[in-house]
């Protein structure tokens, strides 16, 4: 298997960037987060944002008022691995 480093060891904050079809793919090696973009710059900018979201560094929980405006009862709103009240 090929390595992206000279010494064969993965490094913290390592990313992979490759061209695929008409765009670019960027992947954070540590988290596995992968994004795409029409240019290298766009793929890397998207990756920065996606990794920040993954790490909980950006974003916020919606307020109860925002949920109600969307027609969601805040008491029924769950996230993560909690069970959902939605029937499929």
CSV table of N, CA, C and O in Angstrom, one decimal:
chain,number,residue,atom,x,y,z
A,1,UNK,N,0.8,-1.2,0.0
A,1,UNK,CA,0.0,0.0,0.0
A,1,UNK,C,0.9,1.2,0.0
A,1,UNK,O,1.9,1.3,0.7
A,2,UNK,N,0.5,2.2,-0.8
A,2,UNK,CA,1.3,3.4,-0.9
A,2,UNK,C,1.1,4.3,0.3
A,2,UNK,O,0.0,4.3,0.9
A,3,UNK,N,2.1,5.1,0.7
A,3,UNK,CA,1.9,6.0,1.8
A,3,UNK,C,2.1,7.4,1.3
A,3,UNK,O,2.8,7.7,0.4
A,4,UNK,N,1.4,8.3,2.0
A,4,UNK,CA,1.5,9.7,1.6
A,4,UNK,C,2.6,10.5,2.4
A,4,UNK,O,2.7,11.7,2.3
A,5,UNK,N,3.4,9.7,3.2
A,5,UNK,CA,4.5,10.4,3.9
A,5,UNK,C,5.8,9.7,3.6
A,5,UNK,O,5.8,8.5,3.2
A,6,UNK,N,6.9,10.4,3.9
A,6,UNK,CA,8.2,9.8,3.6
A,6,UNK,C,8.5,8.7,4.5
A,6,UNK,O,9.1,7.7,4.1
A,7,UNK,N,8.1,8.8,5.8
A,7,UNK,CA,8.5,7.7,6.8
A,7,UNK,C,7.5,6.6,6.9
A,7,UNK,O,7.6,5.7,7.7
A,8,UNK,N,6.3,6.7,6.1
A,8,UNK,CA,5.3,5.7,6.2
A,8,UNK,C,4.3,5.8,7.3
A,8,UNK,O,3.4,5.1,7.4
A,9,UNK,N,4.5,6.8,8.2
A,9,UNK,CA,3.6,7.0,9.3
A,9,UNK,C,2.6,8.1,9.0
A,9,UNK,O,2.9,9.1,8.4
A,10,UNK,N,1.4,7.9,9.5
A,10,UNK,CA,0.4,9.0,9.4
A,10,UNK,C,0.7,10.1,10.3
A,10,UNK,O,1.3,9.9,11.4
A,11,UNK,N,0.4,11.3,9.9
A,11,UNK,CA,0.7,12.5,10.6
A,11,UNK,C,-0.6,13.2,11.0
A,11,UNK,O,-1.6,13.1,10.3
A,12,UNK,N,-0.6,13.9,12.2
A,12,UNK,CA,-1.8,14.6,12.6
A,12,UNK,C,-2.1,15.7,11.6
A,12,UNK,O,-1.2,16.3,11.0
A,13,UNK,N,-3.3,15.9,11.3
A,13,UNK,CA,-3.8,16.9,10.4
A,13,UNK,C,-3.4,16.6,8.9
A,13,UNK,O,-3.3,17.5,8.1
A,14,UNK,N,-3.3,15.4,8.6
A,14,UNK,CA,-3.0,15.0,7.2
A,14,UNK,C,-4.3,14.9,6.4
A,14,UNK,O,-5.3,14.4,6.9
A,15,UNK,N,-4.2,15.4,5.2
A,15,UNK,CA,-5.3,15.3,4.3
A,15,UNK,C,-4.9,14.7,3.0
A,15,UNK,O,-3.7,14.7,2.6
A,16,UNK,N,-5.8,14.2,2.2
A,16,UNK,CA,-5.6,13.6,0.9
A,16,UNK,C,-6.4,14.4,-0.1
A,16,UNK,O,-7.6,14.7,0.3
A,17,UNK,N,-5.9,14.7,-1.2
A,17,UNK,CA,-6.6,15.5,-2.2
A,17,UNK,C,-6.4,14.9,-3.6
A,17,UNK,O,-5.3,14.6,-3.9
A,18,UNK,N,-7.5,14.6,-4.3
A,18,UNK,CA,-7.4,14.0,-5.6
A,18,UNK,C,-8.5,14.4,-6.5
A,18,UNK,O,-9.5,14.8,-6.1
A,19,UNK,N,-8.2,14.3,-7.8
A,19,UNK,CA,-9.1,14.7,-8.8
A,19,UNK,C,-10.0,13.5,-9.2
A,19,UNK,O,-9.5,12.4,-9.3
A,20,UNK,N,-11.3,13.8,-9.3
A,20,UNK,CA,-12.2,12.7,-9.7
A,20,UNK,C,-13.3,13.3,-10.6
A,20,UNK,O,-13.9,14.3,-10.2
A,21,UNK,N,-13.4,12.7,-11.8
A,21,UNK,CA,-14.3,13.2,-12.8
A,21,UNK,C,-14.1,14.7,-13.0
A,21,UNK,O,-13.0,15.1,-13.4
A,22,UNK,N,-15.1,15.6,-12.8
A,22,UNK,CA,-15.0,17.0,-13.1
A,22,UNK,C,-14.7,17.8,-11.8
A,22,UNK,O,-14.8,19.0,-11.8
A,23,UNK,N,-14.3,17.2,-10.7
A,23,UNK,CA,-14.1,17.9,-9.5
A,23,UNK,C,-12.9,17.4,-8.7
A,23,UNK,O,-12.1,16.5,-9.2
A,24,UNK,N,-12.8,17.8,-7.5
A,24,UNK,CA,-11.8,17.4,-6.5
A,24,UNK,C,-12.4,16.8,-5.3
A,24,UNK,O,-13.4,17.3,-4.8
A,25,UNK,N,-11.7,15.8,-4.7
A,25,UNK,CA,-12.1,15.2,-3.5
A,25,UNK,C,-11.0,15.5,-2.4
A,25,UNK,O,-9.8,15.4,-2.7
A,26,UNK,N,-11.5,15.9,-1.2
A,26,UNK,CA,-10.5,16.1,-0.1
A,26,UNK,C,-11.0,15.3,1.1
A,26,UNK,O,-12.2,15.2,1.4
A,27,UNK,N,-10.0,14.6,1.7
A,27,UNK,CA,-10.3,13.7,2.8
A,27,UNK,C,-9.4,14.0,4.0
A,27,UNK,O,-8.2,14.0,3.8
A,28,UNK,N,-10.0,14.2,5.2
A,28,UNK,CA,-9.2,14.3,6.4
A,28,UNK,C,-8.9,12.9,6.9
A,28,UNK,O,-9.8,12.1,7.2
A,29,UNK,N,-7.6,12.5,7.0
A,29,UNK,CA,-7.2,11.2,7.3
A,29,UNK,C,-7.5,10.8,8.7
A,29,UNK,O,-7.9,9.6,9.0
A,30,UNK,N,-7.5,11.7,9.6
A,30,UNK,CA,-7.7,11.4,11.1
A,30,UNK,C,-9.2,11.1,11.3
A,30,UNK,O,-9.6,10.1,12.0
A,31,UNK,N,-10.1,11.9,10.8
A,31,UNK,CA,-11.5,11.8,11.0
A,31,UNK,C,-12.3,10.9,10.0
A,31,UNK,O,-13.4,10.4,10.2
A,32,UNK,N,-11.7,10.9,8.8
A,32,UNK,CA,-12.4,10.2,7.7
A,32,UNK,C,-13.4,11.1,7.0
A,32,UNK,O,-14.0,10.6,6.0
A,33,UNK,N,-13.5,12.3,7.4
A,33,UNK,CA,-14.5,13.3,6.8
A,33,UNK,C,-14.0,13.5,5.4
A,33,UNK,O,-12.8,13.8,5.1
A,34,UNK,N,-14.9,13.4,4.4
A,34,UNK,CA,-14.6,13.6,3.0
A,34,UNK,C,-15.5,14.6,2.4
A,34,UNK,O,-16.7,14.6,2.6
A,35,UNK,N,-15.0,15.5,1.5
A,35,UNK,CA,-15.8,16.5,0.8
A,35,UNK,C,-15.4,16.6,-0.6
A,35,UNK,O,-14.4,15.9,-1.0
A,36,UNK,N,-16.1,17.4,-1.4
A,36,UNK,CA,-15.7,17.6,-2.8
A,36,UNK,C,-15.9,19.0,-3.1
A,36,UNK,O,-16.6,19.8,-2.4
A,37,UNK,N,-15.4,19.4,-4.3
A,37,UNK,CA,-15.6,20.8,-4.8
A,37,UNK,C,-15.2,20.8,-6.3
A,37,UNK,O,-14.5,19.9,-6.8
A,38,UNK,N,-15.6,21.8,-7.0
A,38,UNK,CA,-15.3,22.0,-8.4
A,38,UNK,C,-13.8,22.3,-8.6
A,38,UNK,O,-13.3,22.1,-9.7
A,39,UNK,N,-13.2,22.9,-7.6
A,39,UNK,CA,-11.8,23.3,-7.7
A,39,UNK,C,-11.1,22.7,-6.4
A,39,UNK,O,-11.7,22.3,-5.4
A,40,UNK,N,-9.7,22.7,-6.5
A,40,UNK,CA,-9.0,22.2,-5.3
A,40,UNK,C,-9.3,23.1,-4.1
A,40,UNK,O,-9.5,22.6,-3.0
A,41,UNK,N,-9.3,24.4,-4.3
A,41,UNK,CA,-9.6,25.4,-3.3
A,41,UNK,C,-11.0,25.1,-2.6
A,41,UNK,O,-11.1,25.2,-1.4
A,42,UNK,N,-12.0,24.9,-3.5
A,42,UNK,CA,-13.3,24.7,-3.0
A,42,UNK,C,-13.4,23.4,-2.2
A,42,UNK,O,-14.0,23.4,-1.1
A,43,UNK,N,-12.8,22.3,-2.6
A,43,UNK,CA,-12.8,21.1,-1.9
A,43,UNK,C,-12.1,21.2,-0.5
A,43,UNK,O,-12.6,20.7,0.5
A,44,UNK,N,-11.0,22.0,-0.5
A,44,UNK,CA,-10.3,22.2,0.8
A,44,UNK,C,-11.1,23.1,1.7
A,44,UNK,O,-11.2,22.9,2.9
A,45,UNK,N,-11.8,24.1,1.2
A,45,UNK,CA,-12.6,25.0,2.0
A,45,UNK,C,-13.8,24.2,2.6
A,45,UNK,O,-14.1,24.3,3.8
A,46,UNK,N,-14.4,23.3,1.8
A,46,UNK,CA,-15.5,22.5,2.2
A,46,UNK,C,-15.0,21.5,3.3
A,46,UNK,O,-15.7,21.3,4.3
A,47,UNK,N,-13.8,21.0,3.1
A,47,UNK,CA,-13.2,20.1,4.1
A,47,UNK,C,-13.0,20.8,5.5
A,47,UNK,O,-13.3,20.3,6.5
A,48,UNK,N,-12.5,22.0,5.4
A,48,UNK,CA,-12.3,22.8,6.7
A,48,UNK,C,-13.6,22.9,7.4
A,48,UNK,O,-13.7,22.7,8.6
A,49,UNK,N,-14.7,23.3,6.7
A,49,UNK,CA,-16.0,23.5,7.4
A,49,UNK,C,-16.5,22.1,7.9
A,49,UNK,O,-17.0,22.1,9.0
A,50,UNK,N,-16.4,21.1,7.1
A,50,UNK,CA,-16.9,19.8,7.5
A,50,UNK,C,-16.2,19.2,8.7
A,50,UNK,O,-16.8,18.7,9.6
A,51,UNK,N,-14.9,19.4,8.8
A,51,UNK,CA,-14.1,18.9,9.9
A,51,UNK,C,-14.5,19.7,11.2
A,51,UNK,O,-14.6,19.2,12.3
A,52,UNK,N,-14.6,21.0,11.0
A,52,UNK,CA,-15.0,21.9,12.1
A,52,UNK,C,-16.4,21.4,12.7
A,52,UNK,O,-16.6,21.3,13.9
A,53,UNK,N,-17.4,21.1,11.8
A,53,UNK,CA,-18.7,20.6,12.2
A,53,UNK,C,-18.5,19.3,12.9
A,53,UNK,O,-19.1,19.0,13.9
A,54,UNK,N,-17.7,18.4,12.3
A,54,UNK,CA,-17.5,17.1,12.9
A,54,UNK,C,-16.9,17.2,14.3
A,54,UNK,O,-17.3,16.5,15.2
A,55,UNK,N,-16.0,18.2,14.5
A,55,UNK,CA,-15.4,18.4,15.8
A,55,UNK,C,-16.2,19.2,16.8
A,55,UNK,O,-15.8,19.5,17.9
A,56,UNK,N,-17.4,19.7,16.3
A,56,UNK,CA,-18.3,20.5,17.2
A,56,UNK,C,-17.7,21.9,17.4
A,56,UNK,O,-18.1,22.6,18.4
A,57,UNK,N,-16.9,22.4,16.5
A,57,UNK,CA,-16.3,23.7,16.6
A,57,UNK,C,-17.2,24.8,16.0
A,57,UNK,O,-16.9,26.0,16.2
A,58,UNK,N,-18.2,24.5,15.2
A,58,UNK,CA,-19.1,25.4,14.7
A,58,UNK,C,-20.5,24.9,14.7
A,58,UNK,O,-20.7,23.7,15.0
A,59,UNK,N,-21.4,25.8,14.5
A,59,UNK,CA,-22.8,25.3,14.6
A,59,UNK,C,-23.4,25.5,16.0
A,59,UNK,O,-22.6,25.7,16.9
A,60,UNK,N,-24.6,25.3,16.1
A,60,UNK,CA,-25.3,25.4,17.4
A,60,UNK,C,-26.6,24.7,17.3
A,60,UNK,O,-27.1,24.4,16.3
A,61,UNK,N,-27.1,24.3,18.5
A,61,UNK,CA,-28.4,23.7,18.5
A,61,UNK,C,-29.5,24.7,18.2
A,61,UNK,O,-29.4,25.9,18.6
A,62,UNK,N,-30.5,24.3,17.5
A,62,UNK,CA,-31.6,25.2,17.3
A,62,UNK,C,-32.4,25.6,18.6
A,62,UNK,O,-32.5,24.7,19.5
A,63,UNK,N,-32.9,26.8,18.7
A,63,UNK,CA,-33.7,27.1,19.8
A,63,UNK,C,-35.1,26.5,19.7
A,63,UNK,O,-35.5,26.0,18.6
A,64,UNK,N,-35.8,26.4,20.8
A,64,UNK,CA,-37.1,25.9,20.8
A,64,UNK,C,-38.0,26.7,19.9
A,64,UNK,O,-38.8,26.1,19.1
A,65,UNK,N,-37.8,28.0,19.8
A,65,UNK,CA,-38.6,28.8,18.9
A,65,UNK,C,-38.4,28.5,17.5
A,65,UNK,O,-39.3,28.4,16.7
A,66,UNK,N,-37.1,28.3,17.1
A,66,UNK,CA,-36.8,27.9,15.7
A,66,UNK,C,-37.4,26.6,15.4
A,66,UNK,O,-37.9,26.4,14.3
A,67,UNK,N,-37.4,25.6,16.3
A,67,UNK,CA,-38.0,24.3,16.0
A,67,UNK,C,-39.5,24.5,15.8
A,67,UNK,O,-40.0,23.9,14.9
A,68,UNK,N,-40.1,25.2,16.7
A,68,UNK,CA,-41.6,25.4,16.5
A,68,UNK,C,-41.9,26.1,15.2
A,68,UNK,O,-42.9,25.7,14.5
A,69,UNK,N,-41.1,27.0,14.7
A,69,UNK,CA,-41.3,27.7,13.4
A,69,UNK,C,-41.2,26.7,12.3
A,69,UNK,O,-41.8,26.9,11.2
A,70,UNK,N,-40.4,25.6,12.5
A,70,UNK,CA,-40.3,24.6,11.5
A,70,UNK,C,-41.3,23.5,11.6
A,70,UNK,O,-41.3,22.5,10.9
A,71,UNK,N,-42.2,23.6,12.6
A,71,UNK,CA,-43.3,22.6,12.8
A,71,UNK,C,-42.8,21.4,13.6
A,71,UNK,O,-43.4,20.4,13.6
A,72,UNK,N,-41.7,21.6,14.4
A,72,UNK,CA,-41.2,20.5,15.2
A,72,UNK,C,-41.5,20.8,16.7
A,72,UNK,O,-41.2,21.9,17.2
A,73,UNK,N,-42.0,19.9,17.4
A,73,UNK,CA,-42.3,20.0,18.8
A,73,UNK,C,-40.9,19.8,19.5
A,73,UNK,O,-40.3,18.7,19.4
A,74,UNK,N,-40.4,20.8,20.3
A,74,UNK,CA,-39.1,20.6,20.9
A,74,UNK,C,-39.0,19.4,21.8
A,74,UNK,O,-38.0,18.8,21.9
A,75,UNK,N,-40.1,19.0,22.4
A,75,UNK,CA,-40.1,17.8,23.3
A,75,UNK,C,-39.9,16.5,22.5
A,75,UNK,O,-39.4,15.5,23.0
A,76,UNK,N,-40.2,16.5,21.2
A,76,UNK,CA,-40.0,15.4,20.3
A,76,UNK,C,-38.7,15.4,19.6
A,76,UNK,O,-38.3,14.4,18.9
A,77,UNK,N,-37.9,16.5,19.7
A,77,UNK,CA,-36.6,16.6,19.0
A,77,UNK,C,-35.5,15.8,19.7
A,77,UNK,O,-35.3,16.0,20.9
A,78,UNK,N,-34.9,14.9,19.0
A,78,UNK,CA,-33.8,14.1,19.6
A,78,UNK,C,-32.7,14.1,18.6
A,78,UNK,O,-32.8,14.3,17.4
A,79,UNK,N,-31.5,13.9,19.1
A,79,UNK,CA,-30.3,13.9,18.2
A,79,UNK,C,-29.4,12.7,18.6
A,79,UNK,O,-29.6,12.0,19.7
A,80,UNK,N,-28.4,12.5,17.8
A,80,UNK,CA,-27.4,11.4,18.1
A,80,UNK,C,-28.0,10.0,18.1
A,80,UNK,O,-28.8,9.7,17.2
A,81,UNK,N,-27.7,9.3,19.1
A,81,UNK,CA,-28.1,7.9,19.2
A,81,UNK,C,-29.4,7.7,19.9
A,81,UNK,O,-29.8,6.6,20.2
A,82,UNK,N,-30.0,8.8,20.4
A,82,UNK,CA,-31.3,8.6,21.1
A,82,UNK,C,-32.3,8.1,20.1
A,82,UNK,O,-32.2,8.3,18.9
A,83,UNK,N,-33.3,7.5,20.6
A,83,UNK,CA,-34.4,7.0,19.8
A,83,UNK,C,-35.3,8.2,19.3
A,83,UNK,O,-35.4,9.2,19.9
A,84,UNK,N,-35.9,7.9,18.2
A,84,UNK,CA,-36.7,9.0,17.6
A,84,UNK,C,-38.2,8.6,17.7
A,84,UNK,O,-38.5,7.4,17.7
A,85,UNK,N,-39.1,9.6,17.7
A,85,UNK,CA,-40.5,9.3,17.8
A,85,UNK,C,-41.1,9.2,16.4
A,85,UNK,O,-42.3,9.1,16.2
A,86,UNK,N,-40.3,9.3,15.4
A,86,UNK,CA,-40.7,9.2,14.0
A,86,UNK,C,-41.0,7.8,13.6
A,86,UNK,O,-40.1,6.9,13.7
A,87,UNK,N,-42.2,7.5,13.0
A,87,UNK,CA,-42.5,6.2,12.5
A,87,UNK,C,-42.2,6.1,11.0
A,87,UNK,O,-42.5,7.0,10.3
A,88,UNK,N,-41.6,5.1,10.6
A,88,UNK,CA,-41.2,4.9,9.2
A,88,UNK,C,-42.1,3.8,8.6
A,88,UNK,O,-42.5,2.9,9.1
